[in-house]
C-alpha positions as a printed Julia matrix, in Angstrom:
237×3 Matrix{Float64}:
   6.01  30.22  24.4
   2.82  28.85  24.12
  -0.84  30.5   25.14
  -3.13  26.97  25.45
  -6.65  27.7   26.33
  -9.88  25.56  27.35
 -12.95  25.93  28.65
 -14.78  23.54  31.11
 -18.12  23.55  33.12
 -19.16  22.48  36.59
 -19.97  18.47  35.91
 -16.69  18.43  34.25
 -13.83  20.22  36.21
 -12.15  16.94  38.01
 -11.23  16.13  34.22
 -10.12  19.54  34.1
  -8.44  19.53  37.12
  -6.34  16.21  35.85
  -5.4   18.6   32.8
  -3.9   21.35  34.89
  -1.72  18.54  36.96
  -0.2   17.39  34.11
   0.01  20.95  32.2
   2.62  22.05  35.67
   4.29  18.97  35.67
   5.52  18.55  32.41
   4.28  21.88  30.26
   4.88  25.02  32.5
   8.58  24.35  32.69
   8.77  25.08  29.01
   7.46  28.49  30.16
   4.03  28.02  28.76
   0.39  29.02  29.94
  -3.19  28.37  30.25
  -6.44  30.24  29.58
  -8.93  28.44  31.65
 -12.03  29.32  30.4
 -14.7   28.8   33.24
 -18.13  28.55  31.18
 -20.8   28.57  33.98
 -20.32  29.13  38.24
 -19.94  26.05  39.72
 -16.59  25.63  36.72
 -15.13  28.89  38.6
 -16.39  27.99  41.86
 -14.69  24.07  41.91
 -11.57  25.49  40.08
 -10.72  28.87  41.84
  -7.44  27.48  43.56
  -6.03  28.07  39.71
  -6.36  31.95  40.14
  -3.6   31.74  41.61
  -1.19  30.3   39.7
   0.95  32.57  37.97
   0.66  29.66  34.69
  -3.06  30.21  34.58
  -5.45  32.73  33.22
  -8.34  32.64  35.08
 -11.45  33.61  33.03
 -15.2   32.76  34.12
 -17.98  33.55  31.48
 -21.34  31.77  32.61
 -22.03  30.59  29.33
 -22.91  27.59  29.58
 -27.26  27.62  31.0
 -27.42  23.51  31.06
 -26.98  21.34  33.44
 -25.18  18.84  32.43
 -23.47  18.19  28.76
 -23.14  14.66  27.47
 -21.2   12.34  25.1
 -19.89  13.42  21.98
 -22.82  14.53  19.54
 -25.32  14.78  22.2
 -27.17  18.37  21.7
 -25.63  19.8   25.27
 -22.37  19.07  23.71
 -23.16  20.53  20.52
 -24.23  24.08  21.85
 -21.45  24.09  24.74
 -18.49  23.49  22.19
 -20.14  25.67  19.81
 -18.82  28.39  21.77
 -15.38  27.15  21.0
 -15.01  28.85  17.87
 -16.02  32.3   19.04
 -14.1   32.04  21.59
 -11.08  31.89  19.94
 -12.42  34.9   17.35
 -12.57  37.11  20.06
  -9.15  35.47  21.95
  -6.66  35.21  18.75
  -6.98  39.16  18.64
  -5.07  39.4   22.01
  -1.87  37.03  21.33
  -0.3   36.17  18.92
  -0.8   32.1   18.87
  -3.7   29.9   20.79
  -3.24  26.08  20.95
  -6.66  24.71  22.3
  -6.93  21.61  23.52
  -9.77  20.04  25.51
  -9.78  18.79  29.12
  -9.48  15.39  28.43
  -5.66  15.81  27.04
  -2.45  14.93  28.96
   0.87  15.8   27.81
   4.13  13.93  28.14
   6.58  16.39  26.21
   6.29  19.8   24.3
   4.37  20.04  21.58
   6.11  23.48  20.45
   8.99  22.45  18.1
   5.83  20.42  16.12
   3.7   23.99  15.21
   3.9   25.45  12.01
   1.52  27.01   9.09
  -1.47  29.04  10.34
  -3.47  26.08  12.0
  -2.02  22.81  12.4
  -4.77  19.92  14.32
  -4.38  16.91  15.57
  -4.84  14.3   12.48
  -9.1   12.9   14.01
  -9.43  10.24  11.17
  -7.51   9.61   7.79
 -10.27   9.97   5.09
 -10.64  13.98   4.28
 -14.25  14.18   5.49
 -13.25  13.46   9.17
  -9.94  14.27   8.72
  -9.67  17.45  11.15
 -10.1   17.35  15.45
 -11.01  20.59  17.15
 -10.09  19.38  20.31
  -6.41  19.71  20.08
  -5.06  22.35  17.94
  -2.65  25.41  17.44
  -3.43  28.79  15.5
  -1.29  31.3   14.56
  -2.82  35.16  13.9
  -2.5   35.62  10.62
  -4.76  37.32   8.4
  -5.6   33.51   6.55
  -6.51  32.29  10.33
  -8.63  35.16  10.92
 -10.36  33.8    7.86
 -10.98  31.01   8.76
 -11.97  31.02  12.27
 -15.18  33.21  10.77
 -15.96  30.88   8.06
 -15.9   28.42  10.9
 -18.34  30.33  13.04
 -20.75  31.44   9.83
 -21.78  27.95  10.15
 -22.23  27.03  13.06
 -25.8   25.15  14.12
 -26.97  23.48  15.82
 -25.15  20.65  14.87
 -21.48  19.61  15.77
 -19.12  22.22  15.18
 -15.86  19.24  14.07
 -17.85  18.11  11.81
 -18.89  21.13  10.27
 -15.74  22.21   9.94
 -14.83  19.32   8.88
 -17.43  19.47   5.81
 -16.7   22.9    4.73
 -13.04  21.85   4.48
 -14.35  18.47   2.27
 -17.22  20.26   0.68
 -15.45  23.01  -0.51
 -12.21  22.41  -0.68
 -11.58  18.47  -1.35
  -8.82  18.83   1.54
  -7.02  20.79   3.99
  -4.21  20.44   1.47
  -6.31  22.18  -1.32
  -6.79  25.3    0.5
  -4.95  28.56  -1.76
  -4.8   30.61   0.53
  -4.06  29.21   4.26
  -1.56  27.1    5.46
  -3.05  23.53   7.22
  -1.65  20.74   8.38
  -2.16  17.71  10.69
  -0.18  16.49  13.73
   1.5   13.76  13.69
  -0.74  10.95  14.61
   1.61   8.68  16.26
   3.19  11.57  18.36
  -0.6   13.3   18.73
  -2.44  10.55  19.38
  -5.8   10.48  19.52
  -7.99   7.96  22.09
  -8.34   4.68  19.39
  -4.79   4.85  18.51
  -3.62   5.01  22.36
  -5.82   2.8   23.37
  -7.3    0.24  20.63
  -3.28   0.17  18.99
  -1.86   0.36  22.35
   0.0    3.52  20.93
   0.25   4.9   24.34
   3.4    2.72  24.76
   5.23   4.85  22.5
   8.26   6.6   23.81
   8.03   9.2   21.55
   4.21  10.17  21.92
   3.86  13.85  23.15
   0.18  14.12  23.66
  -3.32  11.22  24.27
  -6.61  12.59  23.56
  -8.59  10.35  25.19
 -11.46  11.37  22.49
 -12.74   7.98  20.85
 -13.97   7.02  24.52
 -17.66   7.88  25.84
 -18.21   9.27  29.13
 -16.26  10.72  32.06
 -15.79   7.17  34.05
 -14.56   5.33  31.04
 -11.71   8.75  30.04
 -10.75   8.05  33.8
 -10.24   4.17  34.11
  -8.53   4.95  30.36
  -6.23   7.32  31.88
  -5.76   5.28  35.27
  -4.88   2.5   33.0
  -1.94   4.37  31.35
  -1.05   6.21  34.81
  -1.97   8.99  33.69
  -5.13  10.26  36.02
  -3.3   11.91  38.45
  -5.86  13.82  41.45
  -6.84  10.87  43.07
  -3.16  10.62  43.93
């Protein structure tokens, strides 16, 4: 059994609803559950029905003070996402492992057979300077994982937390495989697909895919249209 984690804001709850419908259809059958963190009161109100779902651990945090969240790497996006490693550092103390997912992900198969090591990430790019995607990754509670999270949190600032994490790994160690005190890895990019590969290279047609993360697609409507195109937008049906 895996415990997934995601957070959402009031202006993004339709995407989160789509994730949750998909989660119930695909992942609940394997005994998986999800911690759903509502970062403002509007999100908590919009998703209140999920409080009754036995596979949802519902939390209302009210940490988001911004009215709207912009696209990737915008100031509002970075401010919100800097909460991610902080929340994970808190939650990992209560669980043996956690699997973080952004709301713009859909699953087609169980990811549990592919998790390994201390932390394993979706691959975001082939270059080590941009390799790790912090929108789709698994972590096991180990001393090494806690050290890695602490190192990440110490570097947080107004910049993008994913860029900061990759910078730490690339600048200090050169590669994720060069850090001697932790076991890091990346999922197969064919199975755990980023948006560029899913849509530009048409990998969404692959039968062996585990999930598609609609990154590399900016804006809610564009992400929604991309998911509609591949038959993975569920909440209007």
